[in-house]
PDB file of C-alpha atoms in Angstrom:
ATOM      1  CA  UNK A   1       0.000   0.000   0.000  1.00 50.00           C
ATOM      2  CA  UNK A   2       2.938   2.517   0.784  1.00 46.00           C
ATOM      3  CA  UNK A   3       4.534   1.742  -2.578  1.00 41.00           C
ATOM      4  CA  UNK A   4       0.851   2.635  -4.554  1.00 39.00           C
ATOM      5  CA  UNK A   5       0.634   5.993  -2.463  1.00 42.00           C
ATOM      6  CA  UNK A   6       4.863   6.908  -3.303  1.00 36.00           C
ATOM      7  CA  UNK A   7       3.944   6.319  -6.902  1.00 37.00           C
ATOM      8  CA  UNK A   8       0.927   8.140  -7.012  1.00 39.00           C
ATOM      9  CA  UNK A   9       2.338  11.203  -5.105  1.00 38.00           C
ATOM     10  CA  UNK A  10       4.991  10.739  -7.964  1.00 36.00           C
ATOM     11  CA  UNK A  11       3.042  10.609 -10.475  1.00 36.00           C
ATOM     12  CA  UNK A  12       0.978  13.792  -9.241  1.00 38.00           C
ATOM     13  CA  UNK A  13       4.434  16.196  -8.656  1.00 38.00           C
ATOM     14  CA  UNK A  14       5.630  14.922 -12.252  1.00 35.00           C
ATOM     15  CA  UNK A  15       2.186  16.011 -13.569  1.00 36.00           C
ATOM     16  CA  UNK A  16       2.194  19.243 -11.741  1.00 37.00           C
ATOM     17  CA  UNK A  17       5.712  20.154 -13.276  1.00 38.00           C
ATOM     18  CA  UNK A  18       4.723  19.496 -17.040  1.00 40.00           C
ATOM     19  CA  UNK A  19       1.234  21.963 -16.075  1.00 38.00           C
ATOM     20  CA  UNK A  20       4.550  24.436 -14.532  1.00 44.00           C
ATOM     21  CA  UNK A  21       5.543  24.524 -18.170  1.00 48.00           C
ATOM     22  CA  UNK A  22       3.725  27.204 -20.014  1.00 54.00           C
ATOM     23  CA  UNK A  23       4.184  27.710 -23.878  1.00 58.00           C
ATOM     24  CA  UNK A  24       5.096  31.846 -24.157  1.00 59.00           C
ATOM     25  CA  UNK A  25       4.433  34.342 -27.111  1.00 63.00           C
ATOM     26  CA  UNK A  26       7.377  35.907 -28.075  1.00 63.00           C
ATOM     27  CA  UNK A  27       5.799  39.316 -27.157  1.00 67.00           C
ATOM     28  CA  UNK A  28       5.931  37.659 -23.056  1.00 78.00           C
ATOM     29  CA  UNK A  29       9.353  37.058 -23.475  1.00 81.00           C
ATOM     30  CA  UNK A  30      10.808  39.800 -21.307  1.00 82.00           C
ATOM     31  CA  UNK A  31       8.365  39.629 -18.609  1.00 85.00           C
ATOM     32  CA  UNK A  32       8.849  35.719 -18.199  1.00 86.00           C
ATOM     33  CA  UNK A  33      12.489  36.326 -17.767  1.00 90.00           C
ATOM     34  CA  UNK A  34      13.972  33.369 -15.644  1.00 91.00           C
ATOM     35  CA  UNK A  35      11.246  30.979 -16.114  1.00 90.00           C
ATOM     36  CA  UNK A  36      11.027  28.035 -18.237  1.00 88.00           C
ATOM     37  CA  UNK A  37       8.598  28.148 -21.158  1.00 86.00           C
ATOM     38  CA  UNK A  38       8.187  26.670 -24.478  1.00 87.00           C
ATOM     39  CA  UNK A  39       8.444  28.789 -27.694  1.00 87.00           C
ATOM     40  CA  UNK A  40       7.342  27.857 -31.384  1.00 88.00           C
ATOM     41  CA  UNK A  41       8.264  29.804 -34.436  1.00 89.00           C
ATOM     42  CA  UNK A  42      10.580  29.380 -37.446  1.00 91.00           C
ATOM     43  CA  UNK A  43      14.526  29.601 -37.871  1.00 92.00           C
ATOM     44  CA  UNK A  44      15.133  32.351 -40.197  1.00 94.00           C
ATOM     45  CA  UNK A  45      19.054  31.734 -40.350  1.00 92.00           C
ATOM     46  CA  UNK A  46      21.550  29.889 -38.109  1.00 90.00           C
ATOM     47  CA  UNK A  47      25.494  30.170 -37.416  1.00 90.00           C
ATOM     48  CA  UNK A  48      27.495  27.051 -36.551  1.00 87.00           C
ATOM     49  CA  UNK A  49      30.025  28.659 -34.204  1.00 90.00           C
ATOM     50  CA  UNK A  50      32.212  25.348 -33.094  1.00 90.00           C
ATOM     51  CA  UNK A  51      31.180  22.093 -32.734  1.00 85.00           C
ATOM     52  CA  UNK A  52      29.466  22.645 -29.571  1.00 89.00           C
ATOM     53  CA  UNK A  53      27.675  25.622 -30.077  1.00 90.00           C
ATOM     54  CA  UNK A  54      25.234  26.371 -32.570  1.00 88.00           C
ATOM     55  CA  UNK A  55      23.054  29.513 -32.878  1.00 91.00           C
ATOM     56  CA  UNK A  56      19.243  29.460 -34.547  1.00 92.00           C
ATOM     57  CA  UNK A  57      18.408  33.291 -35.086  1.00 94.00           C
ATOM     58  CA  UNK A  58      13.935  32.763 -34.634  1.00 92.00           C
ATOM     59  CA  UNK A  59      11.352  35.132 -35.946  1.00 89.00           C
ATOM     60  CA  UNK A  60      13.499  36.467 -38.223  1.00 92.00           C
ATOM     61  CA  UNK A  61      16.843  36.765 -39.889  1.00 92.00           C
ATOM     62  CA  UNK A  62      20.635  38.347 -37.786  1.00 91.00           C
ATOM     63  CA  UNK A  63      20.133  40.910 -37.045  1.00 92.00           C
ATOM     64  CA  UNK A  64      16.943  41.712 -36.617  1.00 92.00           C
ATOM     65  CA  UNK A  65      15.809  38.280 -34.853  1.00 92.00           C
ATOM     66  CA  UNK A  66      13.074  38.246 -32.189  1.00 90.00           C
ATOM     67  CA  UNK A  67      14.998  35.851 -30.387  1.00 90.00           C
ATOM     68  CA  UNK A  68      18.018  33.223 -30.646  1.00 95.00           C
ATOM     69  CA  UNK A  69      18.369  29.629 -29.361  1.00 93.00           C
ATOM     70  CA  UNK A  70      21.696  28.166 -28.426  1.00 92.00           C
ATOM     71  CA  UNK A  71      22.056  24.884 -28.984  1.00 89.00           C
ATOM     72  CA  UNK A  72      24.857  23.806 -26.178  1.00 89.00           C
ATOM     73  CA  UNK A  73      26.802  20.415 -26.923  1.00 84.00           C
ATOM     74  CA  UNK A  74      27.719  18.000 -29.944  1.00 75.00           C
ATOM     75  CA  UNK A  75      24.993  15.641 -28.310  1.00 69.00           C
ATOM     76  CA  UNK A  76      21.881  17.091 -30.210  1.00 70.00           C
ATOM     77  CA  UNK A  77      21.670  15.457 -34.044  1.00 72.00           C
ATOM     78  CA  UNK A  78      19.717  17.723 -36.459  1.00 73.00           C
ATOM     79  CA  UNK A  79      20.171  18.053 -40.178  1.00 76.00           C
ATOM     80  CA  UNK A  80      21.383  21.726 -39.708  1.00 71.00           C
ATOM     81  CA  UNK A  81      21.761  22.158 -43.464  1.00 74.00           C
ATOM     82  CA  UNK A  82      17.743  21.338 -43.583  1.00 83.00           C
ATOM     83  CA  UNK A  83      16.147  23.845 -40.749  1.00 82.00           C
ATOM     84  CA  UNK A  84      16.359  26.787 -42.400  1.00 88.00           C
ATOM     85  CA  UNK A  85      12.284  28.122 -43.171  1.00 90.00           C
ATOM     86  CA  UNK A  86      11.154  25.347 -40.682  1.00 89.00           C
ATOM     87  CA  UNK A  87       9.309  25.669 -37.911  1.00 90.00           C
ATOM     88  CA  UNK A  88      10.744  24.812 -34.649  1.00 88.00           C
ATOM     89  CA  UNK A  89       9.484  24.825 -30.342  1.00 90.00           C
ATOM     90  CA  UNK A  90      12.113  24.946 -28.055  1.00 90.00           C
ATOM     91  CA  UNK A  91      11.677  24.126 -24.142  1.00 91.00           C
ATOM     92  CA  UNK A  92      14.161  26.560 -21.674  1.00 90.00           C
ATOM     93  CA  UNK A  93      14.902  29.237 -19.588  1.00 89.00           C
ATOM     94  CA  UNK A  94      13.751  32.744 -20.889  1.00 91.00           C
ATOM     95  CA  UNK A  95      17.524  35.240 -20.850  1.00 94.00           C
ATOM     96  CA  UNK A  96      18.618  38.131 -21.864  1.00 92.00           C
ATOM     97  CA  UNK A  97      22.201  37.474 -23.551  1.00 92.00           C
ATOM     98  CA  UNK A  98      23.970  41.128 -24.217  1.00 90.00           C
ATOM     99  CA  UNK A  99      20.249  42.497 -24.070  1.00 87.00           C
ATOM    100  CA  UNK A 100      18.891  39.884 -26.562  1.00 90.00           C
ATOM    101  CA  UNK A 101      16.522  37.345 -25.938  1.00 92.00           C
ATOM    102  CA  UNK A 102      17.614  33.726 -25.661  1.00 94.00           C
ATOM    103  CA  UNK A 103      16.739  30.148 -24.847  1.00 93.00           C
ATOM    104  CA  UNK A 104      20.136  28.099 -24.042  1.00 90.00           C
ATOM    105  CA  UNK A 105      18.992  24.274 -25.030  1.00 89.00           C
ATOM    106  CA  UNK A 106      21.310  21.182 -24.143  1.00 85.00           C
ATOM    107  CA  UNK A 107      18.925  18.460 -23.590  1.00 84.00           C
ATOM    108  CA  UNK A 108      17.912  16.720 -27.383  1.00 78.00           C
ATOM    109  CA  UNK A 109      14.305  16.706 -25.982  1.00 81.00           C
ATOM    110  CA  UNK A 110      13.789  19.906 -25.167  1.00 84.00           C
ATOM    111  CA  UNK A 111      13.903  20.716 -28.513  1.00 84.00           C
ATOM    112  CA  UNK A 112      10.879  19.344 -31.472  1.00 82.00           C
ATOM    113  CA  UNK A 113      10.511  20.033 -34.922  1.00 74.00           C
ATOM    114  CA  UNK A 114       6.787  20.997 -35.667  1.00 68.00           C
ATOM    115  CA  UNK A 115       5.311  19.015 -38.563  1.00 52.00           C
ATOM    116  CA  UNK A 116       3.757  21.328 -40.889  1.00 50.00           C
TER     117      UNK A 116
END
């Protein structure tokens, strides 16, 4: 009986955390600063600085981007040469990078390709 109520108190804070997650506008971006929120939109250009940091430049092209996603890590495998005009949602914290607006992503399933 103790095991049924640990797993169901388990299985009620894992749901609560997924609710936690929110998907954001781009327009709440700088009042959700420091939380964690989902964003959707499409990848306008990207820079491959090194192998273990990549930069998407979302909701339009560098400069003028509404925000930019930095993929951390060689551990995330995406057909860069393919994402370009795709739509993409990312899962992160919401920061201000040299008073831009950016997602840092180094977990593979925080981010997903939306089917069209």
């Amino acid at each position: 009986m103790k095991k049924l109520i640990l797993a169901a108190f388990v299985l009620t804070m894992l749901a609560g955390s997924v609710a936690a997650q929110q998907k954001f506008s781009t327009e709440d971006f700088n009042k959700n600063l420091g939380k964690t929120g989902t964003l959707c939109d499409t990848i306008y250009s990207l820079k491959i600085v090194s192998d273990t940091l990549t930069l998407l430049n979302m909701g339009g092209a560098y400069p003028n981007q509404k925000y930019t996603v930095a993929i951390i890590g060689n551990h995330i495998s995406l057909d860069w040469t393919t994402l370009k005009g795709k739509p993409l949602c990312v899962t992160g914290v919401f920061e201000m990078y040299k008073g831009r607006p950016e997602i840092e992503i180094a977990d593979p399933d925080k981010i997903n390709l939306k089917q069209k």
